[in-house]
PDB file of C-alpha atoms in Angstrom:
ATOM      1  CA  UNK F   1       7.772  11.630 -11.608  1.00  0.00           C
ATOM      2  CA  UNK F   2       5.093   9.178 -11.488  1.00  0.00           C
ATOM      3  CA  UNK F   3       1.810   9.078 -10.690  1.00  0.00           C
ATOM      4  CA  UNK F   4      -1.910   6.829 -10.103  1.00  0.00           C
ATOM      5  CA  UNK F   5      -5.148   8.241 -10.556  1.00  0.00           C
ATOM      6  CA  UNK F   6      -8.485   6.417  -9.323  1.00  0.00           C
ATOM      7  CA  UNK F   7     -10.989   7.608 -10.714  1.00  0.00           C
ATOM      8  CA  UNK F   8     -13.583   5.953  -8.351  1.00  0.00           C
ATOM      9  CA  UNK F   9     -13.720   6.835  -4.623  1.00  0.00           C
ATOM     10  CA  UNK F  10     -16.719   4.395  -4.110  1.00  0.00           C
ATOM     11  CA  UNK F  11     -18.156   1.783  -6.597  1.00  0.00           C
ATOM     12  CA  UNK F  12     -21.691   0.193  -5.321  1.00  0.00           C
ATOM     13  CA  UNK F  13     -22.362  -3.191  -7.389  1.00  0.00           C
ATOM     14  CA  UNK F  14     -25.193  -5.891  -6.463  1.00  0.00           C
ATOM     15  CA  UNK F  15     -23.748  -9.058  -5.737  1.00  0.00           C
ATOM     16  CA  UNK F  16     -22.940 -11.322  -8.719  1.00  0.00           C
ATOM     17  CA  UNK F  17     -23.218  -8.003 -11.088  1.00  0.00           C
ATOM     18  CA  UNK F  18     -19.387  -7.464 -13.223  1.00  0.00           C
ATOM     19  CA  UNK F  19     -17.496  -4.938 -11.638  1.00  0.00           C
ATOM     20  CA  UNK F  20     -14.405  -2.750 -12.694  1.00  0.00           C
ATOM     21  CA  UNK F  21     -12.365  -0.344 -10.592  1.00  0.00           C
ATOM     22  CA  UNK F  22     -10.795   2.339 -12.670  1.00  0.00           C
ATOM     23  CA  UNK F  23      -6.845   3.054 -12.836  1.00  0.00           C
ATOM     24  CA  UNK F  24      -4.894   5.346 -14.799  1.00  0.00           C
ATOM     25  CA  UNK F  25      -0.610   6.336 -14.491  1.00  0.00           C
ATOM     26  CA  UNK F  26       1.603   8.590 -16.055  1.00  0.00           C
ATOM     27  CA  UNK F  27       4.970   8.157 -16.168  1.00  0.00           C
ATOM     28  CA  UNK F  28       8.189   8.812 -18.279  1.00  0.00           C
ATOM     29  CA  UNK F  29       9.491   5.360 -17.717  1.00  0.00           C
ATOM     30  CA  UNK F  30       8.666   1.865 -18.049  1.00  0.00           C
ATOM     31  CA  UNK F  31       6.805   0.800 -15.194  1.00  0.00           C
ATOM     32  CA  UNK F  32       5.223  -1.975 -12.710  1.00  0.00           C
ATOM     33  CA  UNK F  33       1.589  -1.782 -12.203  1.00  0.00           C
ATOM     34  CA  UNK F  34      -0.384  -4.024  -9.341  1.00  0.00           C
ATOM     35  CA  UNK F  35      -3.453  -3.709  -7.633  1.00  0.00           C
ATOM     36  CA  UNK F  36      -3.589  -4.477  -3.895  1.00  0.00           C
ATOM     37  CA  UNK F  37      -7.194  -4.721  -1.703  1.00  0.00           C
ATOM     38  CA  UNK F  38      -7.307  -4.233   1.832  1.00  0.00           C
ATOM     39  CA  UNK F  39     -10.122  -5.866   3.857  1.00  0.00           C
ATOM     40  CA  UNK F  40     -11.297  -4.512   6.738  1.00  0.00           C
ATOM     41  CA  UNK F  41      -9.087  -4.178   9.995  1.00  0.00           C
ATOM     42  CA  UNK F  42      -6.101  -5.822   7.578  1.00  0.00           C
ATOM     43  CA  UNK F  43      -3.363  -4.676   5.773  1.00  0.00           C
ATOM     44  CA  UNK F  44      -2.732  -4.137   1.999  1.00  0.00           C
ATOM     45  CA  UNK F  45      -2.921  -7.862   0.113  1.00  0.00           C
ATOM     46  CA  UNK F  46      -1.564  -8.454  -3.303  1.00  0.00           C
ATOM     47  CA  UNK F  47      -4.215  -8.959  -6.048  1.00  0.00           C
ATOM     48  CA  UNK F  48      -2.651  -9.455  -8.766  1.00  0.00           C
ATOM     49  CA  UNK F  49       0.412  -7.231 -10.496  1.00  0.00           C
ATOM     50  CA  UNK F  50       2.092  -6.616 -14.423  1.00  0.00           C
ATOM     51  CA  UNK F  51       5.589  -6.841 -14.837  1.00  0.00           C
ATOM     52  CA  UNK F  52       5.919  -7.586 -18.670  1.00  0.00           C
ATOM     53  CA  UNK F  53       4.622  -9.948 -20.609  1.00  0.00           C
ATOM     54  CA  UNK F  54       0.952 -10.533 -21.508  1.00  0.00           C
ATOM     55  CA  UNK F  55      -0.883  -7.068 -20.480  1.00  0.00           C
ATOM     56  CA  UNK F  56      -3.989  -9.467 -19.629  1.00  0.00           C
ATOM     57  CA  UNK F  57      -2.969 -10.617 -15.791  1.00  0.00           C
ATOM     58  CA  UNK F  58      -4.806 -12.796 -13.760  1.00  0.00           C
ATOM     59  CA  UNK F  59      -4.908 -12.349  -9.971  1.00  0.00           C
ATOM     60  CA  UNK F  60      -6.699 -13.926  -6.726  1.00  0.00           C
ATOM     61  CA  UNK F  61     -10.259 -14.217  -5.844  1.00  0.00           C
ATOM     62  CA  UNK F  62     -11.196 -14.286 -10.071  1.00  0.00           C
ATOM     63  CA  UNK F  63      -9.951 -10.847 -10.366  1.00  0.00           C
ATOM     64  CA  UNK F  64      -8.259  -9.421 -13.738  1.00  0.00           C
ATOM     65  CA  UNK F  65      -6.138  -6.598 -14.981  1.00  0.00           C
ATOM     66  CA  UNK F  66      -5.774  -5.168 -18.549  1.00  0.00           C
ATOM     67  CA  UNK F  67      -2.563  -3.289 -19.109  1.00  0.00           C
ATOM     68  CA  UNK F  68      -3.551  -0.582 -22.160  1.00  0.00           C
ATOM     69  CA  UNK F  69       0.377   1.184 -22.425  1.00  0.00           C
ATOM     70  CA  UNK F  70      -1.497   3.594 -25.080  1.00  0.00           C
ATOM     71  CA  UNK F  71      -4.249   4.639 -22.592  1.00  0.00           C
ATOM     72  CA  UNK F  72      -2.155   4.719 -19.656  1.00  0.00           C
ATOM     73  CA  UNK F  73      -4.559   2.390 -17.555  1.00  0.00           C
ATOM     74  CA  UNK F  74      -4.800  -0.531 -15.551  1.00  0.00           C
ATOM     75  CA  UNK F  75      -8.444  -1.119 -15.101  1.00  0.00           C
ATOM     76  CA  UNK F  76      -9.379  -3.866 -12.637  1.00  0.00           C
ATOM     77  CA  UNK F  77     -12.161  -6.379 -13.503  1.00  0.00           C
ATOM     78  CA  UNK F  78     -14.219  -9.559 -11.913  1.00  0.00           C
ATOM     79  CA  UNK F  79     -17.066 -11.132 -14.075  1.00  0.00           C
ATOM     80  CA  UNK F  80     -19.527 -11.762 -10.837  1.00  0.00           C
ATOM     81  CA  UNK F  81     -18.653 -10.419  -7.168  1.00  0.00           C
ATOM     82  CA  UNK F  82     -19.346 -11.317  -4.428  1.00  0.00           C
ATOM     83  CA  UNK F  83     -20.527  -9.908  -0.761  1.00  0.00           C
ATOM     84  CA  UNK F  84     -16.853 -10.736   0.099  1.00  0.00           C
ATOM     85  CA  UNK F  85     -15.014  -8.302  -2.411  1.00  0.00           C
ATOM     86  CA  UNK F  86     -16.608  -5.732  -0.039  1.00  0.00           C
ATOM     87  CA  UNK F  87     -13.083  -4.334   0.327  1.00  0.00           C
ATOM     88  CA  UNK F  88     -11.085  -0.786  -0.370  1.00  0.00           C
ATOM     89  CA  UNK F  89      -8.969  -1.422  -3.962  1.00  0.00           C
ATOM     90  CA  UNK F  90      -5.319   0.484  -4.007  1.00  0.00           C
ATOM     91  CA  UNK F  91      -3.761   0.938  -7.826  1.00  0.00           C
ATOM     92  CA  UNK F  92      -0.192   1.414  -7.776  1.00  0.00           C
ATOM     93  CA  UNK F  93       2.949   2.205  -9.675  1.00  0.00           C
ATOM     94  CA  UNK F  94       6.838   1.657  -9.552  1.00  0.00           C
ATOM     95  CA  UNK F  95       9.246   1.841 -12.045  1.00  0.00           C
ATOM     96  CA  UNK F  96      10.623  -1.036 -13.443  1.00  0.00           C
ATOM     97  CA  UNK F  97      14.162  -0.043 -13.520  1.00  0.00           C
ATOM     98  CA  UNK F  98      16.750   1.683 -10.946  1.00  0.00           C
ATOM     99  CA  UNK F  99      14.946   3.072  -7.710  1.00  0.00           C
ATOM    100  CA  UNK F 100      12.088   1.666  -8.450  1.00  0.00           C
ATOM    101  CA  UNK F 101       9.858   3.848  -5.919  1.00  0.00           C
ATOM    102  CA  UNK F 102       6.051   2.913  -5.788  1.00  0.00           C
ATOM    103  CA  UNK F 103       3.138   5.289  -5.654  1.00  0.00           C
ATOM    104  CA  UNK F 104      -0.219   4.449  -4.507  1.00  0.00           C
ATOM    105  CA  UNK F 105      -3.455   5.218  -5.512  1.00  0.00           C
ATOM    106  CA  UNK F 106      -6.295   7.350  -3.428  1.00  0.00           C
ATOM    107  CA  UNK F 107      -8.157   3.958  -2.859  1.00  0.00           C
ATOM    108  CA  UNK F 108     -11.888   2.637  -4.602  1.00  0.00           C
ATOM    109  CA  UNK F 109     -13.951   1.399  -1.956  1.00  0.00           C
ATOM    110  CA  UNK F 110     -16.247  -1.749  -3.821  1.00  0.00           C
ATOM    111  CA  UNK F 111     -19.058  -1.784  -1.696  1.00  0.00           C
ATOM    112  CA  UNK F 112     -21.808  -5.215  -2.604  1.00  0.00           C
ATOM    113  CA  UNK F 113     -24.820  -4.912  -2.197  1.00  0.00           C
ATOM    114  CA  UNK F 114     -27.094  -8.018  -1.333  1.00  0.00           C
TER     115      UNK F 114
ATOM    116  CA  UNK H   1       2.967 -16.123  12.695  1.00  0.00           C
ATOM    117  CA  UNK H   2       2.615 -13.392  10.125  1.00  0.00           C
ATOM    118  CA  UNK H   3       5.306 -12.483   7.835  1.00  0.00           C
ATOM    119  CA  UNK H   4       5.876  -8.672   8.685  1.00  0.00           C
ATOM    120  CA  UNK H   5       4.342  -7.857  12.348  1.00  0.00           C
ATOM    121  CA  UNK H   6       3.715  -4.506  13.697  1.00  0.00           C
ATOM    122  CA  UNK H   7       3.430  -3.220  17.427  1.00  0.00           C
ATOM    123  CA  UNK H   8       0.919  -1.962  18.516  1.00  0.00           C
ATOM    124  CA  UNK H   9      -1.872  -2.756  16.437  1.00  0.00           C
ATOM    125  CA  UNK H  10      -3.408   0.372  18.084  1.00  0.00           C
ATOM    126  CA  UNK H  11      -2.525   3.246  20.376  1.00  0.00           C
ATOM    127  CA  UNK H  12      -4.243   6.661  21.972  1.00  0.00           C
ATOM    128  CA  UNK H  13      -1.180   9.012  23.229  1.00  0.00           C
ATOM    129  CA  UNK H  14      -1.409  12.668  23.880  1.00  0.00           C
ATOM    130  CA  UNK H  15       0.057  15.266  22.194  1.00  0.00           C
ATOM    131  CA  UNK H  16       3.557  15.955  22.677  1.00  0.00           C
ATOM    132  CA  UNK H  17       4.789  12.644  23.781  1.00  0.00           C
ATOM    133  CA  UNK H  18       7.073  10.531  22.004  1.00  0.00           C
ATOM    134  CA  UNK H  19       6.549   7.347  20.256  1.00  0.00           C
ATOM    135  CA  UNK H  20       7.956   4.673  18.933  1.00  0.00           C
ATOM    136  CA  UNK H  21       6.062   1.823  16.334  1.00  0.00           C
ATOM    137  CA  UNK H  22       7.780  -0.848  15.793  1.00  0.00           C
ATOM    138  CA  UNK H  23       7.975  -3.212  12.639  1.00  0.00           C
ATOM    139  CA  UNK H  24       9.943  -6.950  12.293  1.00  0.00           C
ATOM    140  CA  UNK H  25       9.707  -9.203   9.180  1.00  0.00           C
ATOM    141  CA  UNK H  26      10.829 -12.749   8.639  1.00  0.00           C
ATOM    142  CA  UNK H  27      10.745 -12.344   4.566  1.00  0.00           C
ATOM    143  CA  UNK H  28      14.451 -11.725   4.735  1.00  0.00           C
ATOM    144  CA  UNK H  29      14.310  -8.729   2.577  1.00  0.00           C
ATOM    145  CA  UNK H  30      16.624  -5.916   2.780  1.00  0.00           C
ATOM    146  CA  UNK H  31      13.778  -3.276   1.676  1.00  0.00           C
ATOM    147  CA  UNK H  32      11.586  -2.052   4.371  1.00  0.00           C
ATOM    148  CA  UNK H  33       9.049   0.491   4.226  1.00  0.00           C
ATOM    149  CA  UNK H  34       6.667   2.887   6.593  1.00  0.00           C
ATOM    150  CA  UNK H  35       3.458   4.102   4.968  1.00  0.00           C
ATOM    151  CA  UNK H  36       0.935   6.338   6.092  1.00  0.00           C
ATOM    152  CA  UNK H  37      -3.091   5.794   5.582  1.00  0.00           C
ATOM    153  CA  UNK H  38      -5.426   8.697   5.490  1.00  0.00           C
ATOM    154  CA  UNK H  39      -9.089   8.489   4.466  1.00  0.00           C
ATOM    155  CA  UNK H  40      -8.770   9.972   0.420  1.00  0.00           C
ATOM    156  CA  UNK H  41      -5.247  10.094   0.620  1.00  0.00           C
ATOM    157  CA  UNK H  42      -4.526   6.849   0.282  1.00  0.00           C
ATOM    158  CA  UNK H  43      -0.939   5.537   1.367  1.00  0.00           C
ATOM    159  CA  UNK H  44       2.290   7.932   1.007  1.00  0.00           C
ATOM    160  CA  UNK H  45       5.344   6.830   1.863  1.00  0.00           C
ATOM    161  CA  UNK H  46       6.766   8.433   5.231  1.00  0.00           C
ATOM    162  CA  UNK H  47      10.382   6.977   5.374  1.00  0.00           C
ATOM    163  CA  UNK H  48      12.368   3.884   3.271  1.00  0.00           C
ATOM    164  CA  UNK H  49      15.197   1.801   4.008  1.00  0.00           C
ATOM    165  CA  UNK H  50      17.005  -0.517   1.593  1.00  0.00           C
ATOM    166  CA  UNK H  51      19.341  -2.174   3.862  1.00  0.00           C
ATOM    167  CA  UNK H  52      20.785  -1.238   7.603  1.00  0.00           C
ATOM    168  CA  UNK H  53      22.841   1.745   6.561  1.00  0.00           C
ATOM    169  CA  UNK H  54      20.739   2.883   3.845  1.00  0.00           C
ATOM    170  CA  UNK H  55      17.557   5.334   5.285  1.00  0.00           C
ATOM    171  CA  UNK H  56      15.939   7.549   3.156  1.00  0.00           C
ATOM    172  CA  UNK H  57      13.244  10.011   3.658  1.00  0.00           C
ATOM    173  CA  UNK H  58       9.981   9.502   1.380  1.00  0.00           C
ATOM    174  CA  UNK H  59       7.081  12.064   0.925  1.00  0.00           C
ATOM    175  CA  UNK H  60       5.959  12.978   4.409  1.00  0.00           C
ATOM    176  CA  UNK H  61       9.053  12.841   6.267  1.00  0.00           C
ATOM    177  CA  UNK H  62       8.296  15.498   9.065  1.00  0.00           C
ATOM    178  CA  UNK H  63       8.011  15.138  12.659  1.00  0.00           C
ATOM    179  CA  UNK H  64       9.391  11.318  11.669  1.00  0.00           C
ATOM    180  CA  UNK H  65      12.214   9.537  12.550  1.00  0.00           C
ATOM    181  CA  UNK H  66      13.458   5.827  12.081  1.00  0.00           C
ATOM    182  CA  UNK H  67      15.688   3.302  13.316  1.00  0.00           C
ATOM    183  CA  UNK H  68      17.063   0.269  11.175  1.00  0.00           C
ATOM    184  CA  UNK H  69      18.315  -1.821  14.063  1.00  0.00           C
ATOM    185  CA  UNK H  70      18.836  -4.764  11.974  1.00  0.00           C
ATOM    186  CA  UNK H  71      17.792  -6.266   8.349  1.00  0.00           C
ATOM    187  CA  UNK H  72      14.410  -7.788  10.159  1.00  0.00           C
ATOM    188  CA  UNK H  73      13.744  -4.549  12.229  1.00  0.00           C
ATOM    189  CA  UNK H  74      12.932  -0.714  11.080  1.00  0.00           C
ATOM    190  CA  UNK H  75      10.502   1.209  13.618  1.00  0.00           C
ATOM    191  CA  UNK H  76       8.990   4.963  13.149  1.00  0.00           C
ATOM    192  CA  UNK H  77       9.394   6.874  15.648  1.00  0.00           C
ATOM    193  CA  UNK H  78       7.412  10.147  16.201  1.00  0.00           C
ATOM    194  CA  UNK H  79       9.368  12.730  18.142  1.00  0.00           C
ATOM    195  CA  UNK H  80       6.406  14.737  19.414  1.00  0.00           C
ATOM    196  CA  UNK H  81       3.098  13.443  18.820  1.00  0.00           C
ATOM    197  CA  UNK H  82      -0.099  16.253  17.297  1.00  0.00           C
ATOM    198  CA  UNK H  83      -3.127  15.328  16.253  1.00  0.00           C
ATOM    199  CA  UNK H  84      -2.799  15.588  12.372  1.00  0.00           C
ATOM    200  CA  UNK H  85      -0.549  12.449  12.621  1.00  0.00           C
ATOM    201  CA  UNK H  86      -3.587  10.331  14.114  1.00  0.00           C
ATOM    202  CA  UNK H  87      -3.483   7.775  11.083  1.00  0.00           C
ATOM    203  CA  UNK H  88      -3.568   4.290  10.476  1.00  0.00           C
ATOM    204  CA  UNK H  89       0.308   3.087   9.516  1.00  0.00           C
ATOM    205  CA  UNK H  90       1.561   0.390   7.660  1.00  0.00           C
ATOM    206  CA  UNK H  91       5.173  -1.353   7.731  1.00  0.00           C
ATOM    207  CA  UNK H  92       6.397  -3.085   4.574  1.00  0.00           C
ATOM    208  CA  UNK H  93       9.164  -5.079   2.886  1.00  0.00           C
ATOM    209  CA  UNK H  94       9.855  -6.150  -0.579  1.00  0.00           C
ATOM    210  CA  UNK H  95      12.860  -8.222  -1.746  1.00  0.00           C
ATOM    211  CA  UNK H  96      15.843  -6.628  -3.322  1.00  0.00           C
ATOM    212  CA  UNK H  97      15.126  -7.483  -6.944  1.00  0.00           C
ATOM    213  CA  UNK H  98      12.920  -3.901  -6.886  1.00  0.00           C
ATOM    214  CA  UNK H  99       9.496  -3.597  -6.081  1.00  0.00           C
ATOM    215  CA  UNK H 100       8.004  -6.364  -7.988  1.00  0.00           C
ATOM    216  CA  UNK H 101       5.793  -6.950  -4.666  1.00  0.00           C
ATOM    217  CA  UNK H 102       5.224  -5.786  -1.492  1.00  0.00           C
ATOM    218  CA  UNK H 103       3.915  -7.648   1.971  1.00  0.00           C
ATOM    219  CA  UNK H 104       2.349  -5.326   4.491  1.00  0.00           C
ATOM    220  CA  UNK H 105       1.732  -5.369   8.130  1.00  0.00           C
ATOM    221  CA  UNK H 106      -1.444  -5.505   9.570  1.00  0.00           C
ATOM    222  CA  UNK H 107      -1.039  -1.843  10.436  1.00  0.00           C
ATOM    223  CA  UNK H 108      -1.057   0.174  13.437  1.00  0.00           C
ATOM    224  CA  UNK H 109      -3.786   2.547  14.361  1.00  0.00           C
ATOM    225  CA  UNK H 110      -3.000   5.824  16.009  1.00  0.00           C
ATOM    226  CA  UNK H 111      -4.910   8.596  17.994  1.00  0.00           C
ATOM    227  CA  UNK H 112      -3.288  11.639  19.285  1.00  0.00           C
ATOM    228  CA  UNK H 113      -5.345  13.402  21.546  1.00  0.00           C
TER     229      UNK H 113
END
């Protein structure tokens, strides 16, 4: 079984401030790890995800991801937002072999402040 | 025109009646996927299909049913509607190389009153 925890339901951040969202998995396998956002009134968007490879992954908007395989995480980091990250921030998890069924995180809304 | 479309974007029905949400993609992937969104809950995973005559129940499955009609096409259907499944819900495909990314509908919000 696998599964996401976020840590953060709600992260206030003044504009331009750094900012990262908290994820953590478990899972017996080898896995997939993305993060997706969700703007308001919109469906889930792909940020950015880790296959393999580098665990440093670069996604849209100036957003980055740290894979840590030791501490289980995928934390999710921009150097400066901006009023439009305002957005709700889904971690998730699928296993990189066979079924490969994905689990989603509770959500961390990023609320900037002006 | 958007790569995975839902219908309706939003709907009020009462409890007890039956309906149907509907989901077509032009990605031309076999996978296709129904979600449901709660506030704190996230998304779980209601029902998954991985081609036309491959359906398989996910983690909420109850008081759910779905059609595959064809590789672009997989609607929920909820047999008789109650409150506690007034959610937002989200369609979505990913190709058949495994879940290395999936594209999402613009989602379809439900009351039941």
């Amino acid at each position: 079984a696998q599964s996401v925890t976020q840590l953060d339901s709600q992260v206030p951040v003044f504009e331009e401030a750094p900012v990262e969202l908290r994820c953590n998995y478990s899972s017996s396998v080898s896995v997939y790890l993305f993060w997706y956002v969700q703007y308001p009134n919109q469906g889930l968007q792909l940020l950015l995800k880790y296959l393999s490879g580098s665990t440093l992954v670069k996604g849209i908007n100036g957003f980055e991801a740290e894979f840590n395989k030791s501490q289980t995480s995928f934390h999710l980091r921009k150097p400066s937002v901006h009023i439009s990250d305002t957005a709700e921030y889904f971690c998730a998890v699928s296993q990189s072999g066979g079924y490969q069924k994905v689990t989603f995180g509770i959500g961390t809304k990023l609320q900037v402040i002006p | 025109d958007a790569d995975v479309t839902q219908t309706p974007r939003n709907r009020i029905t009462k409890t007890g009646k039956r309906i149907m949400l509907e989901c077509s993609q032009t990605k031309g992937h076999d996978r296709m996927y129904w979600y449901r969104q709660d506030p704190g809950l996230g998304l779980r995973l209601i029902y998954y299909s991985f081609d036309v005559k491959d359906i398989n129940k996910g983690e909420i499955s109850d008081g759910y049913s779905v059609s595959r009609q064809a590789q672009a096409k997989f609607s929920l259907s909820l047999e008789s509607a109650i409150p506690n499944q007034t959610a937002l819900y989200f369609c979505a495909t990913s190709s058949g190389q495994g879940f290395t990314e999936a594209f999402f509908g613009q989602g379809t919000r439900l009351t039941v009153v």
